[in-house]
Amino acid sequence: MDAQVTPLLERIDARERELGDAAEQLRTQIDELGARLRELDEELGNLAVTRKTLLSLPFPRTAREPAESPPVLPAHPAYQQILDTFADAAGPMRARDLCECLDLAVTPKNIESTRHKLKRLVNIGVLAEPEPGVFIQHRPSSPVTPRHRPT
């Protein structure tokens, strides 16, 4: 072999070893990070399940808590239709699902209008939103007082 080629081949060998070692170190770090990511994802999933479970449980009032007056439902009949639909629902619903249940055309206008009503029901304490855009009955056992307005 040529005397000029041998040092180049030795440098190439040395560089290959360096890169191989660096690549192996990165693979080890990726494996460790992947394992950590799986642990965090599992914990996030557990927290989401815990939140949903807690929101679905009726909490009894303690003797010291004053009796709450029932929330006042807005006068528009759509709100009662929404609550009737939730009473029959098997689980959480999105605005789009509710439009379908109410036989409304699934259009952006109807979805946004329904979402607005759902948010209003969350604000008055009738429904809960455990995740963004997902709604559940907050207090299925508490009565809702309809608001009557003169026409």
PDB file of C-alpha atoms in Angstrom:
ATOM      1  CA  MET A   1       0.000   0.000   0.000  1.00  0.00           C
ATOM      2  CA  ASP A   2       1.100   3.514  -0.675  1.00  0.00           C
ATOM      3  CA  ALA A   3       2.683   5.363   2.231  1.00  0.00           C
ATOM      4  CA  GLN A   4       0.410   8.357   1.596  1.00  0.00           C
ATOM      5  CA  VAL A   5      -2.804   6.292   1.715  1.00  0.00           C
ATOM      6  CA  THR A   6      -2.069   4.482   4.980  1.00  0.00           C
ATOM      7  CA  PRO A   7      -2.278   7.617   7.207  1.00  0.00           C
ATOM      8  CA  LEU A   8      -5.545   8.601   5.501  1.00  0.00           C
ATOM      9  CA  LEU A   9      -7.017   5.163   6.121  1.00  0.00           C
ATOM     10  CA  GLU A  10      -5.938   5.334   9.774  1.00  0.00           C
ATOM     11  CA  ARG A  11      -7.626   8.737  10.116  1.00  0.00           C
ATOM     12  CA  ILE A  12     -10.782   7.349   8.500  1.00  0.00           C
ATOM     13  CA  ASP A  13     -10.729   4.381  10.913  1.00  0.00           C
ATOM     14  CA  ALA A  14     -10.295   6.697  13.892  1.00  0.00           C
ATOM     15  CA  ARG A  15     -13.131   8.956  12.709  1.00  0.00           C
ATOM     16  CA  GLU A  16     -15.409   5.955  12.144  1.00  0.00           C
ATOM     17  CA  ARG A  17     -14.752   4.797  15.725  1.00  0.00           C
ATOM     18  CA  GLU A  18     -15.493   8.307  17.067  1.00  0.00           C
ATOM     19  CA  LEU A  19     -18.724   8.569  15.097  1.00  0.00           C
ATOM     20  CA  GLY A  20     -19.743   5.023  16.043  1.00  0.00           C
ATOM     21  CA  ASP A  21     -19.191   5.788  19.739  1.00  0.00           C
ATOM     22  CA  ALA A  22     -21.113   9.073  19.459  1.00  0.00           C
ATOM     23  CA  ALA A  23     -23.965   7.330  17.626  1.00  0.00           C
ATOM     24  CA  GLU A  24     -24.129   4.620  20.294  1.00  0.00           C
ATOM     25  CA  GLN A  25     -24.245   7.247  23.055  1.00  0.00           C
ATOM     26  CA  LEU A  26     -27.113   9.006  21.250  1.00  0.00           C
ATOM     27  CA  ARG A  27     -28.998   5.715  20.811  1.00  0.00           C
ATOM     28  CA  THR A  28     -28.670   5.097  24.549  1.00  0.00           C
ATOM     29  CA  GLN A  29     -29.959   8.604  25.306  1.00  0.00           C
ATOM     30  CA  ILE A  30     -32.863   8.134  22.875  1.00  0.00           C
ATOM     31  CA  ASP A  31     -33.799   4.855  24.585  1.00  0.00           C
ATOM     32  CA  GLU A  32     -33.669   6.541  27.998  1.00  0.00           C
ATOM     33  CA  LEU A  33     -35.708   9.524  26.778  1.00  0.00           C
ATOM     34  CA  GLY A  34     -38.227   7.212  25.108  1.00  0.00           C
ATOM     35  CA  ALA A  35     -38.696   5.314  28.360  1.00  0.00           C
ATOM     36  CA  ARG A  36     -39.125   8.577  30.281  1.00  0.00           C
ATOM     37  CA  LEU A  37     -41.607   9.841  27.688  1.00  0.00           C
ATOM     38  CA  ARG A  38     -43.660   6.643  28.012  1.00  0.00           C
ATOM     39  CA  GLU A  39     -43.702   7.098  31.815  1.00  0.00           C
ATOM     40  CA  LEU A  40     -44.891  10.708  31.476  1.00  0.00           C
ATOM     41  CA  ASP A  41     -47.565   9.760  28.923  1.00  0.00           C
ATOM     42  CA  GLU A  42     -48.821   7.030  31.238  1.00  0.00           C
ATOM     43  CA  GLU A  43     -48.984   9.451  34.155  1.00  0.00           C
ATOM     44  CA  LEU A  44     -50.836  12.016  32.009  1.00  0.00           C
ATOM     45  CA  GLY A  45     -53.325   9.331  31.013  1.00  0.00           C
ATOM     46  CA  ASN A  46     -53.832   8.361  34.644  1.00  0.00           C
ATOM     47  CA  LEU A  47     -54.470  11.990  35.586  1.00  0.00           C
ATOM     48  CA  ALA A  48     -57.024  12.380  32.787  1.00  0.00           C
ATOM     49  CA  VAL A  49     -58.878   9.258  33.956  1.00  0.00           C
ATOM     50  CA  THR A  50     -58.778  10.488  37.552  1.00  0.00           C
ATOM     51  CA  ARG A  51     -60.163  13.897  36.526  1.00  0.00           C
ATOM     52  CA  LYS A  52     -63.015  12.307  34.551  1.00  0.00           C
ATOM     53  CA  THR A  53     -63.807   9.946  37.408  1.00  0.00           C
ATOM     54  CA  LEU A  54     -63.867  12.738  39.986  1.00  0.00           C
ATOM     55  CA  LEU A  55     -66.091  14.914  37.811  1.00  0.00           C
ATOM     56  CA  SER A  56     -68.547  12.065  37.348  1.00  0.00           C
ATOM     57  CA  LEU A  57     -68.900  11.384  41.081  1.00  0.00           C
ATOM     58  CA  PRO A  58     -71.631  13.134  43.056  1.00  0.00           C
ATOM     59  CA  PHE A  59     -70.029  14.745  46.090  1.00  0.00           C
ATOM     60  CA  PRO A  60     -72.301  14.887  49.142  1.00  0.00           C
ATOM     61  CA  ARG A  61     -72.536  18.201  50.881  1.00  0.00           C
ATOM     62  CA  THR A  62     -71.072  18.427  54.335  1.00  0.00           C
ATOM     63  CA  ALA A  63     -73.211  19.603  57.232  1.00  0.00           C
ATOM     64  CA  ARG A  64     -71.469  22.994  57.168  1.00  0.00           C
ATOM     65  CA  GLU A  65     -72.056  23.702  53.496  1.00  0.00           C
ATOM     66  CA  PRO A  66     -75.058  25.909  52.837  1.00  0.00           C
ATOM     67  CA  ALA A  67     -77.642  24.536  50.474  1.00  0.00           C
ATOM     68  CA  GLU A  68     -76.996  25.889  47.011  1.00  0.00           C
ATOM     69  CA  SER A  69     -79.841  27.311  45.063  1.00  0.00           C
ATOM     70  CA  PRO A  70     -80.309  25.482  41.791  1.00  0.00           C
ATOM     71  CA  PRO A  71     -78.769  27.129  38.747  1.00  0.00           C
ATOM     72  CA  VAL A  72     -81.134  29.211  36.665  1.00  0.00           C
ATOM     73  CA  LEU A  73     -81.427  27.913  33.133  1.00  0.00           C
ATOM     74  CA  PRO A  74     -81.500  30.517  30.333  1.00  0.00           C
ATOM     75  CA  ALA A  75     -84.976  31.064  28.892  1.00  0.00           C
ATOM     76  CA  HIS A  76     -84.277  29.795  25.369  1.00  0.00           C
ATOM     77  CA  PRO A  77     -85.827  26.324  24.848  1.00  0.00           C
ATOM     78  CA  ALA A  78     -82.597  25.064  23.260  1.00  0.00           C
ATOM     79  CA  TYR A  79     -81.016  24.913  26.721  1.00  0.00           C
ATOM     80  CA  GLN A  80     -83.668  22.501  27.978  1.00  0.00           C
ATOM     81  CA  GLN A  81     -83.237  20.421  24.818  1.00  0.00           C
ATOM     82  CA  ILE A  82     -79.501  20.276  25.481  1.00  0.00           C
ATOM     83  CA  LEU A  83     -80.058  19.121  29.068  1.00  0.00           C
ATOM     84  CA  ASP A  84     -82.597  16.511  27.942  1.00  0.00           C
ATOM     85  CA  THR A  85     -80.036  15.206  25.443  1.00  0.00           C
ATOM     86  CA  PHE A  86     -77.349  15.022  28.135  1.00  0.00           C
ATOM     87  CA  ALA A  87     -79.767  13.170  30.418  1.00  0.00           C
ATOM     88  CA  ASP A  88     -80.040  10.447  27.747  1.00  0.00           C
ATOM     89  CA  ALA A  89     -76.343  10.539  26.770  1.00  0.00           C
ATOM     90  CA  ALA A  90     -74.084   7.630  27.635  1.00  0.00           C
ATOM     91  CA  GLY A  91     -71.047   9.836  28.187  1.00  0.00           C
ATOM     92  CA  PRO A  92     -69.274  13.076  27.321  1.00  0.00           C
ATOM     93  CA  MET A  93     -70.316  14.982  24.210  1.00  0.00           C
ATOM     94  CA  ARG A  94     -68.857  17.586  21.887  1.00  0.00           C
ATOM     95  CA  ALA A  95     -70.845  20.399  20.266  1.00  0.00           C
ATOM     96  CA  ARG A  96     -70.807  18.526  16.951  1.00  0.00           C
ATOM     97  CA  ASP A  97     -72.247  15.387  18.619  1.00  0.00           C
ATOM     98  CA  LEU A  98     -74.955  17.464  20.229  1.00  0.00           C
ATOM     99  CA  CYS A  99     -75.905  19.024  16.869  1.00  0.00           C
ATOM    100  CA  GLU A 100     -76.338  15.544  15.468  1.00  0.00           C
ATOM    101  CA  CYS A 101     -78.472  14.445  18.454  1.00  0.00           C
ATOM    102  CA  LEU A 102     -80.651  17.541  18.106  1.00  0.00           C
ATOM    103  CA  ASP A 103     -81.051  16.950  14.350  1.00  0.00           C
ATOM    104  CA  LEU A 104     -79.346  20.247  13.555  1.00  0.00           C
ATOM    105  CA  ALA A 105     -77.377  20.579  10.349  1.00  0.00           C
ATOM    106  CA  VAL A 106     -73.721  20.021  11.190  1.00  0.00           C
ATOM    107  CA  THR A 107     -72.501  23.380   9.949  1.00  0.00           C
ATOM    108  CA  PRO A 108     -69.878  25.657  11.497  1.00  0.00           C
ATOM    109  CA  LYS A 109     -72.603  28.141  12.470  1.00  0.00           C
ATOM    110  CA  ASN A 110     -74.668  25.521  14.333  1.00  0.00           C
ATOM    111  CA  ILE A 111     -71.618  23.948  15.971  1.00  0.00           C
ATOM    112  CA  GLU A 112     -70.383  27.325  17.247  1.00  0.00           C
ATOM    113  CA  SER A 113     -73.856  28.319  18.457  1.00  0.00           C
ATOM    114  CA  THR A 114     -74.177  25.001  20.297  1.00  0.00           C
ATOM    115  CA  ARG A 115     -70.659  25.328  21.742  1.00  0.00           C
ATOM    116  CA  HIS A 116     -71.572  28.811  23.012  1.00  0.00           C
ATOM    117  CA  LYS A 117     -74.656  27.395  24.757  1.00  0.00           C
ATOM    118  CA  LEU A 118     -72.610  24.560  26.243  1.00  0.00           C
ATOM    119  CA  LYS A 119     -70.028  27.033  27.567  1.00  0.00           C
ATOM    120  CA  ARG A 120     -72.840  29.089  29.094  1.00  0.00           C
ATOM    121  CA  LEU A 121     -74.175  25.974  30.843  1.00  0.00           C
ATOM    122  CA  VAL A 122     -70.653  25.300  32.147  1.00  0.00           C
ATOM    123  CA  ASN A 123     -70.447  28.879  33.463  1.00  0.00           C
ATOM    124  CA  ILE A 124     -73.686  28.537  35.426  1.00  0.00           C
ATOM    125  CA  GLY A 125     -72.605  25.158  36.816  1.00  0.00           C
ATOM    126  CA  VAL A 126     -75.002  22.849  35.001  1.00  0.00           C
ATOM    127  CA  LEU A 127     -72.383  21.154  32.806  1.00  0.00           C
ATOM    128  CA  ALA A 128     -68.652  20.587  33.193  1.00  0.00           C
ATOM    129  CA  GLU A 129     -65.901  20.691  30.584  1.00  0.00           C
ATOM    130  CA  PRO A 130     -63.273  18.153  31.737  1.00  0.00           C
ATOM    131  CA  GLU A 131     -61.285  18.620  28.512  1.00  0.00           C
ATOM    132  CA  PRO A 132     -61.435  21.459  25.998  1.00  0.00           C
ATOM    133  CA  GLY A 133     -64.500  20.929  23.821  1.00  0.00           C
ATOM    134  CA  VAL A 134     -65.788  17.895  25.782  1.00  0.00           C
ATOM    135  CA  PHE A 135     -68.855  18.420  27.967  1.00  0.00           C
ATOM    136  CA  ILE A 136     -70.494  16.292  30.659  1.00  0.00           C
ATOM    137  CA  GLN A 137     -73.312  16.677  33.124  1.00  0.00           C
ATOM    138  CA  HIS A 138     -71.820  18.364  36.177  1.00  0.00           C
ATOM    139  CA  ARG A 139     -74.682  17.827  38.567  1.00  0.00           C
ATOM    140  CA  PRO A 140     -77.084  15.297  37.136  1.00  0.00           C
ATOM    141  CA  SER A 141     -79.084  15.094  40.362  1.00  0.00           C
ATOM    142  CA  SER A 142     -79.576  18.808  41.036  1.00  0.00           C
ATOM    143  CA  PRO A 143     -82.672  20.479  39.682  1.00  0.00           C
ATOM    144  CA  VAL A 144     -82.422  23.304  37.226  1.00  0.00           C
ATOM    145  CA  THR A 145     -84.769  26.215  37.538  1.00  0.00           C
ATOM    146  CA  PRO A 146     -86.020  27.400  34.157  1.00  0.00           C
ATOM    147  CA  ARG A 147     -86.078  31.142  33.726  1.00  0.00           C
ATOM    148  CA  HIS A 148     -89.451  32.446  32.616  1.00  0.00           C
ATOM    149  CA  ARG A 149     -89.553  35.655  30.669  1.00  0.00           C
ATOM    150  CA  PRO A 150     -92.717  37.420  29.598  1.00  0.00           C
ATOM    151  CA  THR A 151     -93.153  37.324  25.845  1.00  0.00           C
TER     152      THR A 151
END
